[in-house]
CSV table of C-alpha atoms in Angstrom, one decimal:
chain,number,residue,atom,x,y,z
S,1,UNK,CA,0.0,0.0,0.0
S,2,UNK,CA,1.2,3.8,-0.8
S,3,UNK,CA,-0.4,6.4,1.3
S,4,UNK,CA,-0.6,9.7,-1.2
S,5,UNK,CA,-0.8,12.7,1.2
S,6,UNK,CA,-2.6,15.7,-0.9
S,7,UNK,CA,-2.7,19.8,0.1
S,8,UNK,CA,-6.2,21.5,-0.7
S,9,UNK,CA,-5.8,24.9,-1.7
S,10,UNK,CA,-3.4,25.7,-4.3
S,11,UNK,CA,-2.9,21.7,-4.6
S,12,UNK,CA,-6.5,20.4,-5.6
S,13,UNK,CA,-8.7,23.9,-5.7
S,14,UNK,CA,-7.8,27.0,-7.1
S,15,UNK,CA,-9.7,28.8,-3.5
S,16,UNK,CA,-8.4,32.2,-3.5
S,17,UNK,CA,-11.8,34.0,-4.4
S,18,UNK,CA,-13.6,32.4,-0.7
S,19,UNK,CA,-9.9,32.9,1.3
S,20,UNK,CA,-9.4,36.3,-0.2
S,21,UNK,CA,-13.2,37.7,0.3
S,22,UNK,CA,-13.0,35.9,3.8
S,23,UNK,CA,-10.1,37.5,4.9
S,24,UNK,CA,-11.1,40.8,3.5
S,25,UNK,CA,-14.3,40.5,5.8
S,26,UNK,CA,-12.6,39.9,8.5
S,27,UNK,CA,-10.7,43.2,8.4
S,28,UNK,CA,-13.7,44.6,7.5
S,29,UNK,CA,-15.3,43.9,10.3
S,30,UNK,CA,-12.6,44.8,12.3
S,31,UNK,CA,-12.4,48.1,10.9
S,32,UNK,CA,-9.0,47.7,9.9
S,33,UNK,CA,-7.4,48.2,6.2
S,34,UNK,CA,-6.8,45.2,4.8
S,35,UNK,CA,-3.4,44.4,3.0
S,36,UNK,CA,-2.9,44.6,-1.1
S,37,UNK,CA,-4.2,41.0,-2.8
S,38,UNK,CA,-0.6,40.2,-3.4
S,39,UNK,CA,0.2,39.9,0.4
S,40,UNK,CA,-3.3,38.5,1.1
S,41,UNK,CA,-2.5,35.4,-1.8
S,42,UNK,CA,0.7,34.2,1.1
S,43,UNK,CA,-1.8,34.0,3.7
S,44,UNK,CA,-3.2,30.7,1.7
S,45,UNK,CA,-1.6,28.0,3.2
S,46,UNK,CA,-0.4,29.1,6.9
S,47,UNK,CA,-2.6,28.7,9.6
S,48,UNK,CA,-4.5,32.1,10.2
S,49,UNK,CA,-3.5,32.8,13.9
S,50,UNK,CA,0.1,32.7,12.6
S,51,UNK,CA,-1.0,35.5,9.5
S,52,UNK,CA,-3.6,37.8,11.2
S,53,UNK,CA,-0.9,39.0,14.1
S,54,UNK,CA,1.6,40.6,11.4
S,55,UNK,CA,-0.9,43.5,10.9
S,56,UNK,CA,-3.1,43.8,13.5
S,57,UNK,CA,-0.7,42.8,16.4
S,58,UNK,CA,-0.1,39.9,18.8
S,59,UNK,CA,-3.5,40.5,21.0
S,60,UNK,CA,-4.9,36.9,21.6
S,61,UNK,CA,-8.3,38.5,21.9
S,62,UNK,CA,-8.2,40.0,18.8
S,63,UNK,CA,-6.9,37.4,16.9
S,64,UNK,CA,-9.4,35.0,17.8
S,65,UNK,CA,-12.1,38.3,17.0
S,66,UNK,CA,-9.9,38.1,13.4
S,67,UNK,CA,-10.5,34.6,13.1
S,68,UNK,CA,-14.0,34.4,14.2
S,69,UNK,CA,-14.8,36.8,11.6
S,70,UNK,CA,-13.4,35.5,8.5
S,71,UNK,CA,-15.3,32.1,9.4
S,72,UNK,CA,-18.6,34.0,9.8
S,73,UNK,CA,-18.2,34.6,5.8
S,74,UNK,CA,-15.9,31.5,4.7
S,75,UNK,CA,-18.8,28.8,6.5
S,76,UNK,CA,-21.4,31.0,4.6
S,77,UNK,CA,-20.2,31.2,1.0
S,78,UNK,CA,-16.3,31.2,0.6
S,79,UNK,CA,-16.1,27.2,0.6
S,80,UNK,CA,-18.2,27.1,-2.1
S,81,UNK,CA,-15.7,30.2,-3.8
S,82,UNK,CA,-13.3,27.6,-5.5
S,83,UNK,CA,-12.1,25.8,-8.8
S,84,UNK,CA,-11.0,22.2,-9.2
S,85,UNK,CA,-7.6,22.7,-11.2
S,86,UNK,CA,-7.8,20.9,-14.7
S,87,UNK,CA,-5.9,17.4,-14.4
S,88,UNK,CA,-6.4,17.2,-11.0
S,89,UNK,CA,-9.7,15.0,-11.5
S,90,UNK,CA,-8.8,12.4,-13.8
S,91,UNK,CA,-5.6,12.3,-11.9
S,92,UNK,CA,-7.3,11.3,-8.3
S,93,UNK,CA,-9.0,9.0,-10.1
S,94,UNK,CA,-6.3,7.1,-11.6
S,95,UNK,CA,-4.7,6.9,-8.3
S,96,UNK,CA,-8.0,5.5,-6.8
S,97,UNK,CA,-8.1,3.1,-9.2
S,98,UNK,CA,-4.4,1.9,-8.7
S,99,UNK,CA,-5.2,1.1,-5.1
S,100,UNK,CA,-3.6,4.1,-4.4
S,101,UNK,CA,-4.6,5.2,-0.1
S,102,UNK,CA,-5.0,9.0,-1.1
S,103,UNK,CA,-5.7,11.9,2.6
S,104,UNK,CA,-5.8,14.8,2.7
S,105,UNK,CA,-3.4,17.1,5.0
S,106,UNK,CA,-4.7,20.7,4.7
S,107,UNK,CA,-4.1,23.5,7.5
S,108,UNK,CA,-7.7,24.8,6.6
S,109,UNK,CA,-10.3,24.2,9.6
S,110,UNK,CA,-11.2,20.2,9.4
S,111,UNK,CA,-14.9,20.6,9.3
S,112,UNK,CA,-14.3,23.4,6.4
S,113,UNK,CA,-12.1,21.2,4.5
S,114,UNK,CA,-14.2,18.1,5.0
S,115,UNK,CA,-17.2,20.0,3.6
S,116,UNK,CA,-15.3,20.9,0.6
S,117,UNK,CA,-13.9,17.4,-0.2
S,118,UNK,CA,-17.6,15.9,0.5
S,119,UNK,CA,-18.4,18.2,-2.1
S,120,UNK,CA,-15.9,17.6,-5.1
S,121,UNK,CA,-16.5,15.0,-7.6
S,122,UNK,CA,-13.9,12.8,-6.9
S,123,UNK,CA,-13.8,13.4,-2.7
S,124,UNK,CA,-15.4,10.0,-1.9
S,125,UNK,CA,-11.9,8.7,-2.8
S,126,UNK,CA,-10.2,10.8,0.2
S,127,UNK,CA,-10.0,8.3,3.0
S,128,UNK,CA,-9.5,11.0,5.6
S,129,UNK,CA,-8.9,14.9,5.7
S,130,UNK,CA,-6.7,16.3,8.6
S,131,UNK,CA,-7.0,19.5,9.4
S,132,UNK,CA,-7.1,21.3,12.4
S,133,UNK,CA,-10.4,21.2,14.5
S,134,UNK,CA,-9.8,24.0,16.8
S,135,UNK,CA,-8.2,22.3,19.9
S,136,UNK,CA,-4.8,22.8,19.4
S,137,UNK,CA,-3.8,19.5,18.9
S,138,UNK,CA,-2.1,18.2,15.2
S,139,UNK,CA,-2.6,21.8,13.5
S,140,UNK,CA,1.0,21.7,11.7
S,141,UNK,CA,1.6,19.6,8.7
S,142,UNK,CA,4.8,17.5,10.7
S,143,UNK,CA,1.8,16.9,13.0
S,144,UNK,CA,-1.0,16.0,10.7
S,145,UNK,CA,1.7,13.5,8.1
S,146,UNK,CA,2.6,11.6,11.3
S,147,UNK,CA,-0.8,11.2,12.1
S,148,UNK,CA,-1.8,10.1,8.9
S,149,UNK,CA,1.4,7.7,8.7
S,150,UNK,CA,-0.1,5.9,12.5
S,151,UNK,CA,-4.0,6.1,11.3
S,152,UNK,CA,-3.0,3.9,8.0
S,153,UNK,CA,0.4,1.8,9.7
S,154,UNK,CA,2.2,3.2,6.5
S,155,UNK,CA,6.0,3.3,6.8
S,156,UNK,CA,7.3,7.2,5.6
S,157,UNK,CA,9.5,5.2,2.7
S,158,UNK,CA,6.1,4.3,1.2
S,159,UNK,CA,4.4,7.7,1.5
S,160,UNK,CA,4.2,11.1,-0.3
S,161,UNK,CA,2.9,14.1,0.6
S,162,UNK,CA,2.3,16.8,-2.6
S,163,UNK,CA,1.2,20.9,-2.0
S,164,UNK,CA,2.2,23.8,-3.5
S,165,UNK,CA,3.9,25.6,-0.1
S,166,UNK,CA,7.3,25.1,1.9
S,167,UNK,CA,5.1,23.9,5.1
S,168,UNK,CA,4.1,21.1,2.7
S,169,UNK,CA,7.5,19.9,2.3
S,170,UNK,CA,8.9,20.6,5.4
S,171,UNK,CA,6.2,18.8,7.0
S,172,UNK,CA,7.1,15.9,4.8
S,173,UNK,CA,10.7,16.0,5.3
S,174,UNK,CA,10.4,16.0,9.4
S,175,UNK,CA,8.6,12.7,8.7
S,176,UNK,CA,10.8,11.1,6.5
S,177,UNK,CA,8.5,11.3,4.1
S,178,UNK,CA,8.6,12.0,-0.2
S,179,UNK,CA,8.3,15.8,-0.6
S,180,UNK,CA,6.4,16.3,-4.0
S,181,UNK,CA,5.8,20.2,-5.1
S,182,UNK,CA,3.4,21.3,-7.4
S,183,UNK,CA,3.9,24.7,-9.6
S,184,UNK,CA,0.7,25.8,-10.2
S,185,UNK,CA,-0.7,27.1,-6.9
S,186,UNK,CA,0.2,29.8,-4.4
S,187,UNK,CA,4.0,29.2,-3.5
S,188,UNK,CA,6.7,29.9,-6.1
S,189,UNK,CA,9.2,27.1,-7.0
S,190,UNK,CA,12.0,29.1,-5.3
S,191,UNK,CA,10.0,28.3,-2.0
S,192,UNK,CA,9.5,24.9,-3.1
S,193,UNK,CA,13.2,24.6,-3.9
S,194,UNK,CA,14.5,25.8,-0.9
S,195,UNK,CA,12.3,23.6,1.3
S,196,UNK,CA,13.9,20.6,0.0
S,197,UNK,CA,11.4,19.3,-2.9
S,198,UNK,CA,11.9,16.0,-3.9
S,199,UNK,CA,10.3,17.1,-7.4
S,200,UNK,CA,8.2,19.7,-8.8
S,201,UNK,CA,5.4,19.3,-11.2
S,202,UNK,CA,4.2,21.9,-13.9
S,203,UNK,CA,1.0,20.1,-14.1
S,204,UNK,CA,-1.2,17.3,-12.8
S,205,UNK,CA,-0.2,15.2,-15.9
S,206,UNK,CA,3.6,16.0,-14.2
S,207,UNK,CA,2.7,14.8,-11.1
S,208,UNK,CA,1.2,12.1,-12.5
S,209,UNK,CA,4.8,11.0,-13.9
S,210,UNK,CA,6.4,11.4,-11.2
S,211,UNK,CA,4.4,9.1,-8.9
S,212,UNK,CA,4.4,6.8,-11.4
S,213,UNK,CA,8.7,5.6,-10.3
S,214,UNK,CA,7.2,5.4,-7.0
S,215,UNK,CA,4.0,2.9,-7.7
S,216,UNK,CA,6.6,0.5,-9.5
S,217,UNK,CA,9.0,0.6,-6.5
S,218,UNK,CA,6.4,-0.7,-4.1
């Protein structure tokens, strides 16, 4: 068995129209500017409470207000804000159908993510999605892979874990595990680079390739 560890946004959804109008909210309804669009597209991927403190400072209170708020608009209509990537479909499936073990490890909100994945065409194939669920426990990506490596009994040599940020692949390397990036969501391939990327991918098709050495070696 090869457990395929899969990123949401920027990985399997384009989801920058929901996070961006979310976040936008939020600041909205905090009464404070919100940064330009090209600052608010490298707040995809890290965990909000780590993002929201760089511009409206390190109160706890607030934060949470920050957070609180940009739910109150993503659990209304932002999850639904998003596009499958082309490739990405018919790649899942091909997976599936090579008895492939495919998660999902995704810093998003569990119950938001879950929602999404219940809701894509191909999500019935997602055997799990970790994500945080608000407890503090297993909300970093080194947390959530070595989670996902116990829940299945899956060695890291026979794992991979693919996303389109450096937490992706750092998460991957703390745990041993294959460190797949993929060019076409919201990191750069510098970032990807100097995380330590096994590979990159241009496209799903890509990717596709390079799991394939993989599946033959196990």
């Amino acid at each position: 068995m090869q457990l395929v560890l899969f990123d949401l946004d920027g990985t399997l959804i384009h989801s920058e129209a929901g996070i961006v109008g979310s976040l936008r909210h939020a600041f909205d309804r905090l009464g404070h500017l919100a940064p330009p669009l090209e600052e608010l597209r490298r707040w995809i991927g890290p965990p909000l409470r780590q993002s929201f403190p760089r511009v409206i400072g390190d109160d706890p209170a607030r934060v949470e207000q920050a957070v609180a708020y940009y739910r109150e608009r993503f659990d209304s209509v932002g999850w639904t804000e998003h596009e499958v990537y082309p490739g990405i479909a018919s790649l899942v499936e091909a997976l599936a159908a090579a008895d492939r073990t495919l998660a999902i490890v995704t810093t998003k909100m569990r119950t938001q993510a879950r929602r999404i994945v219940d809701h894509l065409p191909f999500g019935h194939h997602f055997r799990e999605v970790y994500g945080p669920t608000g407890d503090g426990q297993h909300s970093e990506k080194t947390q959530m892979i070595a989670r996902a490596l116990a829940d299945f009994d899956v060695a890291p040599a026979r794992a991979v874990m693919i996303g389109d940020r450096h937490f992706d692949i750092e998460g991957a390397r703390s745990n041993g595990v294959r460190g797949l990036g993929v060019a076409w969501g919201f990191g750069s391939r510098e970032e990807l680079e100097q995380a330590g990327a096994d590979a990159i991918a241009a496209t799903p098709a890509e990717l596709g390739a390079l799991l394939r050495p993989v599946e033959a070696l196990n």
